[in-house]
Tab-separated table of C-alpha atoms in Angstrom:
chain	number	residue	atom	x	y	z
A	2	ALA	CA	0.000	0.000	0.000
A	3	GLN	CA	1.089	3.531	-0.663
A	4	SER	CA	1.697	6.078	2.040
A	5	VAL	CA	3.124	9.541	2.375
A	6	THR	CA	4.920	10.978	5.377
A	7	GLN	CA	5.526	14.639	5.893
A	8	LEU	CA	7.952	14.798	8.732
A	9	ASP	CA	7.314	18.380	9.792
A	10	SER	CA	3.869	19.623	10.732
A	11	GLN	CA	5.095	23.218	10.965
A	12	VAL	CA	8.080	25.009	9.508
A	13	PRO	CA	8.730	28.607	10.521
A	14	VAL	CA	11.304	30.536	8.502
A	15	PHE	CA	12.315	34.126	8.048
A	16	GLU	CA	11.523	35.976	4.864
A	17	GLU	CA	14.131	35.562	2.123
A	18	ALA	CA	15.578	32.484	3.836
A	19	PRO	CA	15.707	29.118	2.061
A	20	VAL	CA	13.265	26.389	3.010
A	21	GLU	CA	12.939	22.649	2.588
A	22	LEU	CA	9.737	20.745	3.259
A	23	ARG	CA	10.320	17.050	3.639
A	24	CYS	CA	8.296	14.262	2.126
A	25	ASN	CA	8.884	10.519	2.125
A	26	TYR	CA	6.725	7.937	0.451
A	27	SER	CA	6.342	4.228	0.307
A	28	SER	CA	5.114	2.373	-2.715
A	29	SER	CA	5.650	-0.985	-4.289
A	30	VAL	CA	5.108	0.285	-7.816
A	31	SER	CA	6.024	3.249	-9.932
A	32	VAL	CA	4.555	6.459	-8.643
A	33	TYR	CA	3.419	9.878	-9.548
A	34	LEU	CA	4.453	12.447	-6.950
A	35	PHE	CA	2.906	15.835	-6.337
A	36	TRP	CA	3.184	18.894	-4.160
A	37	TYR	CA	0.075	20.986	-3.589
A	38	VAL	CA	-0.343	24.300	-1.786
A	39	GLN	CA	-3.439	25.338	0.101
A	40	TYR	CA	-4.062	28.922	1.098
A	41	PRO	CA	-6.549	29.582	3.930
A	42	ASN	CA	-10.121	28.581	3.092
A	43	GLN	CA	-9.202	27.578	-0.437
A	44	GLY	CA	-8.808	24.386	-2.394
A	45	LEU	CA	-5.501	22.912	-3.412
A	46	GLN	CA	-3.297	24.265	-6.155
A	47	LEU	CA	-0.692	22.141	-7.878
A	48	LEU	CA	2.862	23.382	-7.301
A	49	LEU	CA	4.695	20.702	-9.231
A	50	LYS	CA	4.634	17.057	-10.157
A	51	TYR	CA	6.968	14.225	-10.947
A	52	LEU	CA	5.772	11.713	-13.521
A	53	SER	CA	9.007	10.494	-15.093
A	54	GLY	CA	12.244	11.797	-16.556
A	55	SER	CA	14.407	14.361	-14.805
A	56	THR	CA	14.471	13.916	-11.058
A	57	LEU	CA	14.641	17.654	-10.456
A	58	VAL	CA	11.244	19.178	-11.017
A	59	LYS	CA	10.589	22.887	-11.175
A	60	GLY	CA	7.193	24.282	-10.341
A	61	ILE	CA	5.379	27.535	-9.917
A	62	ASN	CA	6.299	30.348	-7.526
A	63	GLY	CA	9.966	29.418	-7.558
A	64	PHE	CA	9.539	26.022	-5.919
A	65	GLU	CA	11.369	22.887	-6.968
A	66	ALA	CA	11.498	19.304	-5.754
A	67	GLU	CA	13.859	16.417	-6.241
A	68	PHE	CA	12.760	12.835	-6.640
A	69	ASN	CA	15.150	10.482	-4.898
A	70	LYS	CA	14.193	6.889	-5.540
A	71	SER	CA	16.836	5.350	-3.294
A	72	GLN	CA	15.717	7.433	-0.342
A	73	THR	CA	12.037	7.372	-1.390
A	74	SER	CA	11.885	11.104	-0.909
A	75	PHE	CA	10.436	14.058	-2.746
A	76	HIS	CA	11.475	17.114	-0.758
A	77	LEU	CA	10.229	20.549	-1.719
A	78	ARG	CA	12.618	23.497	-1.745
A	79	LYS	CA	12.693	27.204	-2.367
A	80	PRO	CA	15.903	29.273	-2.186
A	81	SER	CA	14.216	32.436	-0.889
A	82	VAL	CA	10.730	32.574	0.563
A	83	HIS	CA	8.261	35.437	0.667
A	84	ILE	CA	5.467	36.327	3.041
A	85	SER	CA	3.009	35.234	0.368
A	86	ASP	CA	4.340	31.673	0.596
A	87	THR	CA	2.657	31.281	3.975
A	88	ALA	CA	0.303	28.329	3.440
A	89	GLU	CA	-0.228	24.634	3.993
A	90	TYR	CA	1.742	22.325	1.727
A	91	PHE	CA	0.703	18.776	0.912
A	92	CYS	CA	2.808	16.066	-0.625
A	93	ALA	CA	0.865	13.405	-2.504
A	94	VAL	CA	1.488	10.132	-4.263
A	95	SER	CA	-0.606	8.161	-6.695
A	96	ASP	CA	-0.284	4.820	-8.359
A	97	ASP	CA	0.297	5.296	-12.069
A	98	SER	CA	-2.042	2.489	-12.882
A	99	SER	CA	-4.956	4.124	-11.095
A	100	ALA	CA	-4.669	7.866	-10.874
A	101	SER	CA	-7.763	8.018	-8.757
A	102	LYS	CA	-6.128	6.723	-5.624
A	103	ILE	CA	-4.059	9.736	-4.709
A	104	ILE	CA	-2.835	9.695	-1.146
A	105	PHE	CA	-2.094	12.942	0.654
A	106	GLY	CA	0.397	13.527	3.387
A	107	SER	CA	-0.657	15.188	6.604
A	108	GLY	CA	0.547	18.579	5.457
A	109	THR	CA	3.218	21.051	6.526
A	110	ARG	CA	2.309	24.539	7.592
A	111	LEU	CA	4.893	27.002	6.317
A	112	SER	CA	4.893	30.265	8.211
A	113	ILE	CA	7.076	33.114	7.046
A	114	ARG	CA	8.300	35.686	9.519
A	115	PRO	CA	9.311	39.187	8.384
B	110	GLY	CA	-4.341	24.539	-15.895
B	111	ALA	CA	-7.918	23.317	-15.907
B	112	VAL	CA	-10.495	25.034	-13.697
B	113	VAL	CA	-12.862	23.442	-11.212
B	114	SER	CA	-15.437	25.606	-9.509
B	115	GLN	CA	-17.317	24.802	-6.312
B	116	HIS	CA	-20.472	26.451	-5.072
B	117	PRO	CA	-21.290	27.622	-2.513
B	118	SER	CA	-17.992	28.501	-0.892
B	119	TRP	CA	-19.691	29.070	2.458
B	120	VAL	CA	-22.948	27.679	3.787
B	121	ILE	CA	-24.571	27.782	7.193
B	122	CYS	CA	-27.604	25.648	7.858
B	123	LYS	CA	-29.769	24.431	10.684
B	124	SER	CA	-29.464	20.932	12.019
B	125	GLY	CA	-31.732	18.516	10.178
B	126	THR	CA	-31.688	20.299	6.838
B	127	SER	CA	-29.976	19.141	3.663
B	128	VAL	CA	-27.274	21.020	1.825
B	129	LYS	CA	-26.161	20.598	-1.774
B	130	ILE	CA	-22.652	21.467	-2.949
B	131	GLU	CA	-21.878	21.705	-6.654
B	132	CYS	CA	-18.597	20.946	-8.350
B	133	ARG	CA	-18.149	22.001	-11.964
B	134	SER	CA	-15.296	21.490	-14.373
B	135	LEU	CA	-15.326	24.688	-16.419
B	136	ASP	CA	-12.969	23.959	-19.278
B	137	PHE	CA	-12.567	20.218	-19.403
B	138	GLN	CA	-14.665	17.102	-19.160
B	139	ALA	CA	-14.220	15.259	-15.919
B	140	THR	CA	-15.449	11.713	-16.215
B	141	THR	CA	-14.193	11.171	-12.709
B	142	MET	CA	-14.516	13.548	-9.790
B	143	PHE	CA	-13.548	13.086	-6.176
B	144	TRP	CA	-14.996	14.442	-2.974
B	145	TYR	CA	-12.854	15.068	0.081
B	146	ARG	CA	-13.448	16.202	3.599
B	147	GLN	CA	-10.905	18.219	5.499
B	148	PHE	CA	-10.966	18.810	9.222
B	149	PRO	CA	-9.128	21.801	10.690
B	150	LYS	CA	-5.376	21.517	10.397
B	151	GLN	CA	-5.618	18.062	8.879
B	152	SER	CA	-5.125	16.541	5.487
B	153	LEU	CA	-7.756	15.692	2.915
B	154	MET	CA	-9.746	12.538	3.452
B	155	LEU	CA	-11.195	10.955	0.346
B	156	MET	CA	-14.927	10.407	0.796
B	157	ALA	CA	-15.993	9.057	-2.559
B	158	THR	CA	-15.192	8.732	-6.231
B	159	SER	CA	-17.844	9.999	-8.587
B	160	ASN	CA	-18.079	8.652	-12.113
B	161	GLU	CA	-20.287	10.242	-14.721
B	162	GLY	CA	-23.386	8.201	-15.361
B	163	SER	CA	-22.837	5.653	-12.623
B	164	LYS	CA	-23.071	5.287	-8.891
B	165	ALA	CA	-20.377	6.785	-6.728
B	166	THR	CA	-17.866	4.607	-4.965
B	167	TYR	CA	-17.622	5.430	-1.287
B	168	GLU	CA	-14.619	4.966	0.953
B	169	GLN	CA	-14.903	2.787	3.989
B	170	GLY	CA	-16.685	4.488	6.842
B	171	VAL	CA	-18.469	7.054	4.676
B	172	GLU	CA	-22.256	6.781	4.795
B	173	LYS	CA	-23.626	6.815	1.261
B	174	ASP	CA	-27.128	7.639	2.438
B	175	LYS	CA	-25.755	10.578	4.365
B	176	PHE	CA	-23.565	11.964	1.613
B	177	LEU	CA	-25.433	11.646	-1.678
B	178	ILE	CA	-23.327	12.092	-4.771
B	179	ASN	CA	-24.680	12.646	-8.245
B	180	HIS	CA	-22.573	12.970	-11.380
B	181	ALA	CA	-25.150	13.552	-14.052
B	182	SER	CA	-22.913	15.158	-16.641
B	183	LEU	CA	-19.260	15.335	-17.626
B	184	THR	CA	-18.922	18.758	-16.037
B	185	LEU	CA	-21.025	18.569	-12.889
B	186	SER	CA	-20.971	16.517	-9.731
B	187	THR	CA	-23.007	17.319	-6.644
B	188	LEU	CA	-22.635	16.341	-3.015
B	189	THR	CA	-25.735	16.525	-0.845
B	190	VAL	CA	-25.309	16.315	2.902
B	191	THR	CA	-28.661	14.992	4.079
B	192	SER	CA	-30.133	15.750	7.485
B	193	ALA	CA	-27.026	17.635	8.451
B	194	HIS	CA	-25.813	17.692	12.046
B	195	PRO	CA	-23.126	19.769	13.727
B	196	GLU	CA	-20.592	16.952	13.384
B	197	ASP	CA	-20.953	17.273	9.596
B	198	SER	CA	-19.473	20.745	9.778
B	199	SER	CA	-16.298	20.645	7.750
B	200	PHE	CA	-14.487	21.852	4.661
B	201	TYR	CA	-15.533	19.851	1.612
B	202	ILE	CA	-13.352	19.861	-1.493
B	203	CYS	CA	-13.921	18.327	-4.896
B	204	SER	CA	-11.471	17.571	-7.652
B	205	GLY	CA	-11.678	16.512	-11.247
B	206	LEU	CA	-9.347	14.090	-12.934
B	207	GLY	CA	-7.910	15.913	-15.898
B	208	SER	CA	-6.196	13.069	-17.590
B	209	LEU	CA	-5.749	9.415	-16.819
B	210	ASN	CA	-2.289	9.614	-18.377
B	211	THR	CA	-0.924	12.152	-15.932
B	212	GLY	CA	-2.940	11.451	-12.845
B	213	GLU	CA	-3.253	15.170	-12.325
B	214	LEU	CA	-6.142	16.453	-10.267
B	215	PHE	CA	-7.696	19.887	-10.454
B	216	PHE	CA	-9.282	21.079	-7.239
B	217	GLY	CA	-12.229	23.273	-6.502
B	218	GLU	CA	-11.965	26.145	-4.063
B	219	GLY	CA	-13.699	24.181	-1.328
B	220	SER	CA	-16.988	24.649	0.502
B	221	ARG	CA	-17.146	25.324	4.212
B	222	LEU	CA	-20.250	23.881	5.809
B	223	THR	CA	-21.333	24.985	9.268
B	224	VAL	CA	-24.291	23.213	10.809
B	225	LEU	CA	-25.877	24.981	13.749
């Protein structure tokens, strides 16, 4: 069975500092990996996704993530954060044979301090 | 990316009444839509998978008679919370499956239900 673990429930950082949000997954088959962002009282917006190919994936708003198969990780990074990045971030995994069964991690709340 | 719209975004109702939430795919056809429930500061919990023209598939522990799902067209799925009670208060989110090849989901803005 697939599962996703987000190791940090909250990550506070100062504005313009770099940030890494950690995500580990378990799966017995090939996977699709995703990072979503959720602003208060809104739905989820896709930041980036890994389907195949290059292990370094670039997304919107300056975020990027690296797929590491040996470590079963898909950590999200940004070199310099802004106040507007304050949100909840969800890592997700789905089985490529059945895209419907997407599993979300528990989420990481990123709070940016001025 | 594709757009999914949910309505209403906020709803307050009295205990015992029913509430309908709509989920529309505005610029693509979503043969499959998903309904989630999100409790405060928690992740999304899949409630059911809605397929156009057929009955929804509910996750274990979700009452199908309580949460009625209808997917009558390729662009519209509805979730009706019947005889709502305060414990049904939550944030409900829908998503549409854009493409089976990519597994990418497009999410609605969410609907916050408060049952008094």
